[in-house]
XYZ file of C-alpha atoms in Angstrom:
262
model
C 66.896 -7.476 2.434
C 69.352 -5.456 4.503
C 68.651 -1.784 5.146
C 71.695 -0.724 3.147
C 70.269 -2.349 0.018
C 66.898 -0.637 0.469
C 68.457 2.811 0.626
C 71.361 2.338 -1.791
C 71.400 4.873 -4.648
C 74.478 3.535 -6.451
C 74.214 4.174 -10.183
C 71.361 6.645 -9.752
C 71.409 10.175 -11.148
C 69.732 12.653 -8.805
C 69.027 16.346 -9.415
C 68.430 18.797 -6.572
C 67.279 22.399 -6.956
C 68.127 24.868 -4.219
C 71.140 22.681 -3.434
C 73.561 25.420 -2.433
C 72.462 25.547 1.193
C 69.839 24.495 3.706
C 67.417 21.675 3.032
C 68.510 21.288 -0.590
C 72.138 20.852 0.400
C 71.139 18.227 2.974
C 69.212 16.384 0.245
C 72.211 16.510 -2.078
C 74.511 15.302 0.687
C 72.439 12.283 1.675
C 71.916 11.222 -1.940
C 75.616 11.547 -2.752
C 76.730 9.796 0.435
C 74.513 6.852 -0.486
C 75.998 6.343 -3.932
C 74.146 8.698 -6.276
C 75.679 11.011 -8.834
C 74.142 14.343 -7.847
C 73.467 17.303 -10.127
C 73.249 20.307 -7.824
C 71.473 23.478 -8.955
C 71.038 26.807 -7.208
C 70.623 30.488 -8.020
C 73.615 31.326 -5.775
C 76.620 30.168 -7.754
C 79.134 30.981 -5.021
C 77.322 28.964 -2.358
C 76.788 26.165 -4.872
C 80.486 25.934 -5.743
C 81.468 25.863 -2.066
C 78.938 23.132 -1.277
C 80.019 21.032 -4.253
C 83.684 21.384 -3.292
C 82.952 20.027 0.181
C 81.131 17.033 -1.258
C 83.883 16.314 -3.783
C 86.459 16.425 -0.989
C 84.439 13.688 0.739
C 84.645 11.529 -2.374
C 81.185 12.281 -3.736
C 80.367 12.637 -7.427
C 78.574 15.912 -8.142
C 78.147 18.568 -10.805
C 76.668 22.043 -10.609
C 74.399 24.386 -12.576
C 73.427 27.948 -11.716
C 69.650 27.990 -11.973
C 66.714 30.305 -11.333
C 63.752 27.922 -11.494
C 61.445 30.868 -12.071
C 63.145 31.687 -15.374
C 60.987 30.236 -18.189
C 62.596 27.248 -19.880
C 65.730 27.253 -17.748
C 65.015 24.214 -15.549
C 63.986 22.208 -18.630
C 67.330 22.967 -20.271
C 69.288 22.019 -17.150
C 67.533 18.650 -16.804
C 67.857 18.013 -20.559
C 71.612 18.566 -20.268
C 71.882 16.216 -17.282
C 70.179 13.433 -19.238
C 72.320 14.128 -22.310
C 75.447 13.662 -20.184
C 74.352 10.696 -18.089
C 71.589 8.977 -20.033
C 69.142 8.815 -17.146
C 67.405 10.733 -14.384
C 66.258 8.667 -11.425
C 65.175 11.250 -8.874
C 64.528 14.982 -8.813
C 64.191 17.033 -5.652
C 62.099 20.078 -6.588
C 63.248 21.998 -3.558
C 64.182 25.580 -4.479
C 61.990 28.236 -2.904
C 61.754 31.709 -1.368
C 59.848 33.242 1.540
C 57.848 35.909 -0.282
C 58.218 38.428 2.531
C 56.829 38.508 6.084
C 53.573 37.149 7.414
C 50.919 39.285 9.039
C 52.699 39.167 12.401
C 54.769 41.917 10.773
C 52.759 45.027 9.805
C 54.341 44.920 6.329
C 52.809 41.485 5.745
C 49.203 42.451 6.523
C 46.785 41.670 3.687
C 45.901 45.283 2.944
C 49.520 46.426 2.593
C 51.494 43.300 1.591
C 53.659 44.005 -1.465
C 52.152 42.521 -4.617
C 55.551 42.166 -6.263
C 56.593 39.827 -3.427
C 53.359 37.848 -3.867
C 53.930 37.478 -7.605
C 57.585 36.539 -7.260
C 56.753 33.949 -4.592
C 54.222 32.283 -6.893
C 56.677 32.499 -9.800
C 59.351 30.588 -7.901
C 57.542 28.399 -5.365
C 54.615 27.288 -7.509
C 55.335 27.884 -11.195
C 59.044 27.110 -10.871
C 58.338 23.888 -8.997
C 55.720 22.951 -11.593
C 58.274 23.424 -14.373
C 60.703 21.219 -12.430
C 58.130 18.447 -12.045
C 57.085 18.504 -15.698
C 60.695 18.558 -16.916
C 61.500 15.573 -14.695
C 58.431 13.673 -15.913
C 59.470 14.146 -19.538
C 62.637 12.155 -18.946
C 61.202 9.595 -16.528
C 58.167 8.566 -18.564
C 60.100 6.794 -21.356
C 62.017 4.759 -18.750
C 58.814 4.115 -16.764
C 60.600 4.765 -13.532
C 61.521 7.627 -11.231
C 60.901 9.572 -8.063
C 59.990 13.252 -7.820
C 60.236 14.754 -4.354
C 58.759 18.217 -3.866
C 59.446 20.528 -0.952
C 56.146 22.000 0.195
C 55.649 23.260 3.765
C 53.499 22.864 6.836
C 52.191 26.283 5.767
C 50.311 24.347 3.066
C 48.516 22.378 5.774
C 47.916 24.903 8.535
C 47.640 28.681 8.580
C 50.220 30.662 10.517
C 50.912 34.317 11.207
C 54.619 33.903 10.360
C 54.940 32.969 6.635
C 53.648 35.339 3.963
C 50.347 35.098 2.130
C 52.246 34.260 -1.053
C 54.177 31.476 0.655
C 50.988 29.915 2.057
C 49.274 30.103 -1.328
C 52.171 28.726 -3.356
C 52.939 25.833 -1.032
C 49.266 24.891 -0.725
C 48.895 24.940 -4.503
C 51.961 22.764 -4.792
C 50.351 20.101 -2.618
C 47.559 19.706 -5.158
C 50.035 19.681 -8.049
C 51.819 16.784 -6.322
C 48.583 14.844 -5.860
C 47.461 15.332 -9.460
C 50.916 14.492 -10.818
C 51.009 11.328 -8.694
C 47.663 10.317 -10.168
C 48.802 10.929 -13.745
C 52.303 9.506 -13.481
C 51.542 6.444 -11.358
C 50.932 4.236 -14.434
C 54.485 5.103 -15.538
C 55.877 3.907 -12.187
C 56.871 7.480 -11.362
C 56.326 8.361 -7.718
C 55.540 11.955 -6.762
C 55.612 12.894 -3.093
C 55.947 16.067 -1.051
C 57.902 16.822 2.082
C 56.234 19.455 4.258
C 58.917 20.876 6.549
C 58.210 22.880 9.642
C 60.718 25.497 10.820
C 64.266 24.535 9.823
C 67.433 26.581 10.285
C 67.901 27.746 6.677
C 68.698 30.933 4.788
C 65.126 31.486 3.587
C 63.766 34.929 4.419
C 67.316 36.295 4.691
C 68.060 33.787 7.429
C 65.786 35.436 10.011
C 65.062 32.033 11.579
C 68.768 31.755 12.429
C 68.670 34.830 14.650
C 67.973 34.236 18.358
C 64.744 36.236 18.108
C 63.591 34.435 14.964
C 64.504 30.996 16.296
C 62.576 31.634 19.493
C 59.539 32.946 17.618
C 59.332 29.837 15.399
C 60.223 27.419 18.217
C 57.191 28.658 20.146
C 54.984 27.107 17.437
C 56.577 23.638 17.728
C 55.618 21.019 20.357
C 59.229 19.777 20.419
C 60.179 23.309 21.401
C 62.917 23.958 18.861
C 63.624 24.551 15.202
C 65.149 21.733 13.171
C 68.680 21.269 11.909
C 68.750 20.666 8.147
C 70.446 17.312 8.754
C 67.123 16.114 10.168
C 65.603 16.114 6.669
C 68.069 13.512 5.404
C 66.285 10.352 6.530
C 62.999 11.286 4.886
C 64.730 12.550 1.747
C 66.651 9.291 1.353
C 63.503 7.248 1.944
C 61.649 9.016 -0.861
C 64.579 8.881 -3.277
C 65.161 5.171 -2.787
C 63.320 1.927 -3.452
C 62.449 1.832 0.241
C 59.453 4.013 -0.753
C 58.529 2.006 -3.860
C 54.817 1.887 -2.899
C 54.519 5.527 -1.822
C 53.108 8.195 -4.105
C 50.851 11.213 -3.668
C 51.914 11.530 -0.029
C 52.338 14.857 1.749
C 54.624 14.138 4.684
C 55.080 16.675 7.482
C 58.467 16.819 9.217
C 57.700 19.558 11.654
C 58.321 18.750 15.295
C 54.595 18.158 15.832
C 53.006 21.368 14.561
C 50.122 19.362 13.079
C 49.286 17.721 16.421
């Protein structure tokens, strides 16, 4: 079988949360460029519309929904509507997330003063919101006995760091176990559940602080490759997990981090 056939997503319907920018946009792009119809969702409607317009101008088939995954019931309704329109849901990227404030390298992120509202909001979005996304996807995939759910966790789930917040560490680590349990439950339905654990990528998370020269240098110092990643570098792994090329992979937590786990 040629490589193109392994990674071809023609006829597939793919949903991506957090698709307006960063890693989510890269996921939407690679799925659309390889034949999928992509339903893009993001809390930032303006960024979402601009991203979708660029993809449509390249000949891709996409639709958009403004979505806060932390809002109870909202992600379920969005995925229900996608299936009503298209009759199927082949892959969901549960990607949307927030930083939850600074880590303890910043005095405001120290454990004795860290803002509890930031902690609670981080868990609401990064853990509970992702859980709602996974369960809503499973509801539609189980009757068809087929599907792929790809969750964006973080290397912060695998190794402690002074840079991300306590809430971010906790939520992303909890999400790793959700992925493993969901893979165990959904495997008999031929639904694969895997997690990508990115290291530092140039995204807008945390108000884009990693894009500043100071922020980029601070994060690059933690990476053996000596740099932060471009979001385009997530595309190969995202396409692998969305496609039949990963048909025997489930329950995996895959770092893409420039070697921070070494």
